Amino acid sequence: MARDMSDKDILKMELEQLKKEVNTPRTPVSATAPELISFVETQSAEDPLIKGVPEDKNPFKEKGGCIIT
Amino acid sequence: MAAQEVQPNETLASLKTESETLKTKLEEERAKLHDVELHQVAEKVEALGQFVMKTRRTLKGHGNKVLCMDWCKDKRRIVSSSQDGKVIVWDAFTTNKEHAVTMPCTWVMACAYAPSGCAVACGGLDNKCSVYPLSLDKNENLAAKKKSVAMHTNYLSACSFTNSDMQILTSSGDGTCALWDVESGQLLQSFHGHAADVLCLDLAPSETGNTFVSGGCDKKANVWDMRSGQCVQSFETHESDINSVRYYPSGDAFASGSDDATCRLYDLRADREVAIYSKESIIFGASSVDFSLSGRLLFGGYNDYTINVWDVLKGTRVSILFGHENRVSTLRVSPDGTAFCSGSWDHTLRIWA
């Protein structure tokens, strides 16, 4: 547990982690950014908070009314 | 290199130097791929229109600060937990309370709905995560059926069921995260790597495999492999505690909210931060973040009582929502994206659409 570890142990842990990460495979942002964007664009049409939902279809928009259970 | 007598000070210093050298190397490697900014690539994307989002429901009933909430997969039920030890299950359409449990501790900082909708998990200052099956019989005493699942050595900060009701992932003030079997209470895997309290976690969308991200008081966001327990990626660009982390819907990125008053977006394949959502006028910490269904919007709840809505791609704020009368402590978009719920220290929860 981090709280019980000495400063030295914490540093050793960080060091181990850094050694692994330096060799992680990475992709340039010029390649990943367009993919993030195209994901959003394909999904946006169906995103209710963006395109809006007609008052009568969204259960949160209609206020009041009685539900008898 | 074997030392006969290890001087503690030397070892600490040499470790620090090695660490700094590696960090510099890591930054250099990452910088090589930082060939363009996200918002530059997003210039061609159509701008968002005007947003009209209002409070559609207010859930009143907690006697003290609301600390956490989660949606049921049925898109209408919500579980929330509070400083006064109460955990309440609500029907968000009608605002009726369906169940209420009193925990034996105060500051119930974490709660989660089981995927089946048949149970909720919660915990906080009791250092545990407990699961309560929800009974159809409203008179039944839920506390009697409580099952203690997780045991940490410090407070429970967050919990989440995995794809089924059978496993729970927890994060704690003891600096670790852990995966537990609900039935037996057995610890399946523990995750060590944070140097201070872990405050939040989020599981990757199921299609993207077995990873989760955690954020902590050490200003780091770590991505973990659930099977091996290894930290596979780590990000340290925030300047203060990370209060909330949330995966982008595609699983290729995640957002974070921090006490440094910024929210940030990290691209997992580029292995770097690719956007900062901030304004000079925003000086209070962001306590919780979540994406809209498509990932185009990022909702952030802040300690200045507001909710800021950000255009994820362009990096600009598209709306600011007022209504809560104290800090916003928790915020989640509903499973079908039609609304989002915010919980606050003003004792209420609000549904916005």
XYZ file of C-alpha atoms in Angstrom:
422
model
C 0.000 0.000 0.000
C 1.395 3.399 -1.021
C 0.953 4.922 2.417
C 3.087 2.264 4.052
C 5.886 2.388 1.503
C 9.130 4.230 2.105
C 10.150 6.991 -0.290
C 12.808 4.693 -1.679
C 10.320 1.930 -2.420
C 7.991 4.353 -4.117
C 10.841 5.641 -6.293
C 11.848 2.089 -7.199
C 8.274 1.350 -8.204
C 8.167 4.478 -10.378
C 11.494 3.577 -11.950
C 10.334 0.081 -12.898
C 7.250 1.588 -14.452
C 9.204 4.221 -16.403
C 11.540 1.581 -17.836
C 8.556 -0.274 -19.225
C 6.891 2.791 -20.599
C 9.864 4.136 -22.533
C 9.465 1.166 -24.871
C 5.701 1.436 -25.366
C 4.655 1.546 -29.050
C 3.132 4.902 -29.949
C 1.282 6.391 -32.908
C 1.624 10.021 -34.047
C -1.215 12.395 -33.163
C -1.649 13.190 -36.880
C -2.830 9.582 -37.266
C -4.849 9.159 -34.080
C -6.619 12.547 -34.079
C -8.503 11.943 -37.362
C -9.711 8.626 -35.975
C -11.004 10.205 -32.764
C -12.758 12.797 -34.913
C -14.290 10.341 -37.362
C -15.595 8.237 -34.473
C -17.396 11.268 -33.087
C -18.748 12.287 -36.477
C -20.262 8.889 -37.172
C -21.857 8.806 -33.731
C -22.967 12.442 -33.426
C -26.057 11.974 -35.509
C -27.394 9.599 -32.895
C -26.249 11.549 -29.843
C -29.471 12.695 -28.134
C -27.783 15.523 -26.232
C -26.496 16.980 -29.494
C -29.296 16.467 -31.960
C -32.013 16.945 -29.367
C -34.986 14.720 -28.761
C -38.561 15.802 -29.470
C -40.402 16.744 -26.273
C -42.891 13.928 -26.637
C -40.236 11.240 -27.040
C -37.901 12.100 -24.200
C -39.177 10.842 -20.849
C -37.145 13.474 -19.031
C -38.477 16.351 -20.998
C -42.111 15.790 -20.289
C -42.845 17.051 -16.839
C -45.759 16.138 -14.696
C -48.272 13.560 -15.712
C -49.318 10.766 -13.432
C -48.001 7.279 -13.446
C -50.344 4.911 -11.713
C -48.607 1.816 -10.515
C 26.800 -3.679 -8.971
C 26.911 -5.127 -5.485
C 27.550 -2.698 -2.665
C 28.893 -4.017 0.592
C 27.347 -1.264 2.596
C 24.478 0.571 1.030
C 24.270 4.199 2.105
C 20.551 4.973 2.135
C 21.032 8.572 0.974
C 23.128 7.641 -2.042
C 20.673 5.055 -3.231
C 17.763 7.463 -2.935
C 19.644 10.122 -4.874
C 20.786 7.761 -7.611
C 17.254 6.417 -7.952
C 15.965 9.954 -8.329
C 18.534 10.757 -11.003
C 17.730 7.614 -12.928
C 14.050 8.422 -12.647
C 14.516 11.959 -13.944
C 16.608 10.704 -16.870
C 13.954 8.196 -17.859
C 11.188 10.758 -17.530
C 13.073 13.091 -19.864
C 13.594 10.266 -22.352
C 9.899 9.377 -22.157
C 8.915 12.974 -22.859
C 11.253 13.068 -25.846
C 9.748 9.887 -27.260
C 6.249 11.238 -26.773
C 7.116 14.651 -28.207
C 8.332 13.067 -31.450
C 4.772 12.007 -32.183
C 3.196 15.283 -31.184
C 3.154 16.488 -34.741
C -0.224 18.174 -34.673
C -2.860 19.406 -32.189
C -6.286 17.781 -31.957
C -8.115 21.080 -32.263
C -6.139 21.880 -35.434
C -7.231 18.649 -37.083
C -10.748 19.405 -35.846
C -10.952 22.825 -37.524
C -12.904 21.334 -40.400
C -15.488 19.787 -38.081
C -18.840 21.547 -38.100
C -19.362 23.779 -35.076
C -21.996 22.812 -32.534
C -25.237 24.725 -32.377
C -26.747 26.446 -29.362
C -27.443 24.256 -26.395
C -30.518 24.428 -24.267
C -30.061 22.082 -21.369
C -32.147 22.517 -18.280
C -32.827 20.775 -15.046
C -35.729 18.440 -15.782
C -35.931 16.678 -12.431
C -34.603 17.411 -8.963
C -34.176 14.452 -6.644
C -34.542 15.540 -3.042
C -34.217 13.274 -0.051
C -30.618 13.066 1.032
C -29.944 14.701 4.371
C -26.421 15.729 3.520
C -23.878 16.101 0.697
C -24.412 13.776 -2.271
C -21.041 12.186 -3.001
C -21.626 9.680 -5.768
C -24.242 8.367 -8.174
C -24.616 5.758 -10.904
C -27.252 4.894 -13.509
C -28.930 1.553 -13.881
C -28.740 -0.007 -17.367
C -32.511 0.447 -17.597
C -31.792 4.177 -18.131
C -34.276 5.276 -15.515
C -33.051 4.135 -12.132
C -30.276 5.827 -10.236
C -28.374 4.952 -7.081
C -26.842 7.757 -5.027
C -24.844 7.903 -1.804
C -24.296 10.629 0.730
C -22.172 11.925 3.589
C -24.926 11.023 6.033
C -24.476 7.321 5.291
C -27.606 6.873 3.194
C -27.723 5.082 -0.141
C -30.918 5.712 -2.135
C -32.249 4.099 -5.304
C -34.479 6.459 -7.308
C -36.752 6.190 -10.298
C -35.499 9.244 -12.195
C -38.634 9.529 -14.351
C -40.995 9.900 -11.386
C -38.455 11.048 -8.752
C -39.773 8.371 -6.408
C -37.420 6.690 -3.994
C -37.535 2.944 -4.454
C -35.033 1.759 -1.851
C -33.016 3.293 0.939
C -30.193 1.783 2.951
C -28.373 3.264 5.901
C -24.718 2.345 5.923
C -22.879 1.879 9.216
C -20.440 4.643 8.230
C -20.661 8.233 7.104
C -19.116 9.578 3.863
C -20.283 6.894 1.468
C -18.005 8.070 -1.323
C -18.693 5.350 -3.817
C -21.721 3.610 -5.198
C -22.437 1.605 -8.318
C -25.350 -0.197 -9.946
C -24.912 -3.844 -10.937
C -25.300 -4.548 -14.670
C -28.329 -6.738 -13.961
C -30.038 -3.924 -12.079
C -30.588 -6.321 -9.191
C -27.962 -5.030 -6.770
C -25.966 -1.975 -5.774
C -22.483 -1.678 -4.319
C -21.277 1.081 -2.000
C -18.623 2.008 0.518
C -16.567 4.831 1.959
C -15.045 5.509 5.349
C -15.721 1.922 6.384
C -12.825 0.926 4.019
C -15.101 -1.683 2.475
C -17.228 -2.196 -0.582
C -20.508 -3.931 0.200
C -23.110 -5.311 -2.166
C -26.848 -5.080 -1.424
C -29.243 -7.169 -3.515
C -32.316 -5.074 -4.360
C -35.533 -6.671 -3.390
C -38.848 -6.184 -5.146
C -40.431 -6.153 -1.723
C -40.052 -2.577 -0.572
C -40.612 -3.501 3.038
C -37.733 -5.898 3.116
C -34.747 -4.801 5.158
C -31.969 -4.510 2.602
C -29.277 -4.165 5.238
C -29.915 -7.729 6.357
C -28.783 -9.125 3.009
C -25.623 -7.043 2.800
C -22.503 -8.789 1.561
C -19.059 -7.344 2.354
C -16.883 -7.836 -0.681
C -13.828 -5.589 -0.658
C -11.512 -4.746 2.216
C -8.993 -1.955 1.922
C -6.784 -0.406 4.576
C -8.147 3.069 3.928
C -11.320 4.689 2.570
C -13.067 3.397 -0.530
C -13.069 6.164 -3.163
C -14.726 4.455 -6.137
C -16.214 1.152 -7.191
C -17.552 -0.356 -10.388
C -18.943 -3.723 -11.414
C -17.197 -5.219 -14.419
C -19.299 -6.691 -17.231
C -21.251 -8.845 -14.815
C -22.577 -8.804 -11.268
C -19.787 -11.205 -10.322
C -16.773 -8.908 -10.109
C -16.152 -5.484 -8.638
C -13.241 -3.122 -9.190
C -12.395 -0.751 -6.328
C -10.038 2.143 -5.679
C -8.919 3.342 -2.280
C -7.199 5.959 -0.157
C -4.645 3.232 0.566
C -3.142 3.890 -2.888
C -4.282 0.696 -4.573
C -7.025 -0.577 -6.848
C -8.341 -4.107 -6.575
C -10.536 -6.599 -8.401
C -12.817 -8.800 -6.261
C -15.073 -11.799 -6.712
C -18.457 -10.765 -5.334
C -19.654 -14.208 -4.304
C -16.613 -15.255 -2.277
C -15.154 -11.832 -1.433
C -11.845 -13.110 -2.749
C -9.211 -10.676 -3.998
C -8.570 -11.585 -7.636
C -5.975 -8.977 -8.545
C -4.459 -5.914 -6.952
C -3.003 -2.915 -8.716
C -0.022 -1.105 -7.213
C 1.603 1.916 -8.752
C 0.012 5.058 -7.386
C 2.138 6.916 -4.852
C -0.863 8.335 -2.968
C -4.652 7.975 -2.583
C -6.470 6.717 -5.677
C -9.624 8.800 -6.131
C -11.361 7.435 -9.206
C -11.487 4.714 -11.799
C -13.287 3.825 -15.025
C -13.463 0.566 -16.964
C -12.741 0.541 -20.690
C -15.786 -0.022 -22.914
C -16.133 -3.781 -23.172
C -15.191 -3.963 -26.843
C -11.725 -2.613 -26.169
C -10.500 -5.284 -23.834
C -9.625 -5.692 -20.228
C -8.219 -2.400 -19.089
C -9.221 0.369 -16.726
C -7.899 3.810 -15.885
C -7.415 5.272 -12.393
C -6.589 8.770 -11.145
C -5.030 9.798 -7.871
C -3.663 12.380 -5.479
C -0.222 11.771 -6.991
C -1.511 13.693 -10.072
C -1.172 10.550 -12.163
C -3.649 8.768 -14.377
C -2.694 5.112 -14.817
C -4.007 2.611 -17.343
C -3.991 -0.983 -16.074
C -4.206 -4.457 -17.594
C -6.820 -6.221 -15.470
C -5.463 -9.700 -16.016
C -1.789 -9.108 -15.280
C -2.170 -6.306 -12.743
C 0.420 -4.289 -14.657
C 0.240 -0.577 -15.283
C 0.580 -0.262 -19.050
C 0.535 3.518 -19.440
C 0.884 6.446 -17.082
C 0.168 10.151 -17.541
C 1.372 12.925 -15.274
C 0.384 16.300 -16.724
C -2.160 17.496 -14.179
C -0.943 19.880 -11.517
C -3.097 18.560 -8.719
C -5.292 15.638 -7.588
C -7.221 13.857 -10.330
C -10.797 13.543 -9.082
C -12.423 11.830 -12.025
C -11.460 9.767 -15.078
C -13.730 8.599 -17.887
C -13.067 6.652 -21.068
C -13.951 8.152 -24.440
C -16.750 6.019 -25.978
C -14.384 4.456 -28.555
C -11.991 3.347 -25.821
C -9.017 5.025 -27.543
C -8.817 7.942 -25.147
C -9.934 9.085 -21.717
C -10.732 12.380 -19.997
C -9.805 13.516 -16.513
C -10.992 16.233 -14.151
C -8.679 17.708 -11.533
C -8.310 20.094 -8.618
C -6.067 22.145 -10.936
C -9.337 23.433 -12.512
C -8.710 21.719 -15.841
C -10.097 18.709 -17.636
C -7.784 16.961 -20.073
C -8.015 14.412 -22.857
C -5.386 11.687 -23.210
C -4.990 9.728 -26.442
C -3.988 6.150 -25.580
C -2.435 5.266 -28.920
C -0.395 8.462 -29.146
C 0.388 7.978 -25.455
C -0.029 11.670 -24.621
C -2.336 14.441 -23.515
C -4.003 15.908 -26.621
C -6.341 18.532 -25.210
C -6.798 20.747 -22.143
C -10.230 22.118 -21.313
C -9.700 25.233 -19.246
C -10.429 28.922 -18.991
C -8.819 31.657 -16.933
C -12.179 32.283 -15.328
C -12.424 28.698 -14.100
C -10.374 28.495 -10.932
C -12.155 25.794 -8.962
C -11.457 22.107 -9.270
C -13.379 19.772 -11.552
C -14.814 16.948 -9.477
C -16.377 14.711 -12.127
C -16.468 14.311 -15.899
C -18.413 12.290 -18.437
C -18.836 12.184 -22.212
C -22.031 12.426 -24.209
C -22.896 9.298 -26.207
C -20.829 10.219 -29.276
C -17.916 11.658 -27.340
C -18.392 15.095 -28.864
C -19.333 16.734 -25.560
C -17.548 16.532 -22.213
C -19.580 17.488 -19.164
C -17.588 18.650 -16.137
C -18.979 19.236 -12.657
C -17.002 21.803 -10.685
C -16.461 22.946 -7.113
C -17.782 26.418 -8.037
C -21.272 24.840 -8.281
C -21.400 24.922 -12.101
C -21.342 22.375 -14.890
C -19.251 23.309 -17.918
C -19.964 21.653 -21.245
C -16.924 21.345 -23.541
C -16.578 20.640 -27.258
C -14.120 17.747 -26.982
C -12.666 18.182 -30.472
C -12.332 21.952 -30.675
C -11.402 22.471 -27.046
C -13.927 25.243 -26.465
C -16.676 25.594 -23.872
C -20.125 25.405 -25.419
C -22.279 25.965 -22.378
C -22.275 26.609 -18.657
C -25.081 25.241 -16.508
C -26.196 26.797 -13.236
C -28.567 25.361 -10.697
C -26.737 23.615 -7.905
C -26.264 25.567 -4.718
C -23.031 23.930 -3.696
C -20.201 21.888 -5.194
C -21.063 19.423 -7.922
C -19.513 16.199 -6.686
C -20.625 13.579 -9.198
C -21.918 13.502 -12.777
C -22.924 10.680 -15.142
C -24.557 10.599 -18.548
C -27.436 8.111 -18.815
C -26.742 4.799 -20.614
C -28.652 5.848 -23.735
C -27.279 9.398 -23.669
C -30.647 11.147 -23.423
C -29.831 12.959 -20.193
C -27.214 13.316 -17.518
C -27.442 13.408 -13.752
C -25.411 15.554 -11.369
C -25.131 15.202 -7.603
C -24.091 17.987 -5.278
C -23.108 19.019 -1.778
C -26.427 20.899 -1.810
C -28.028 17.492 -0.973
C -29.802 17.144 -4.313
C -29.388 15.381 -7.621
C -30.485 16.998 -10.869
C -31.380 15.409 -14.181
C -30.494 17.593 -17.183
C -31.674 17.200 -20.770
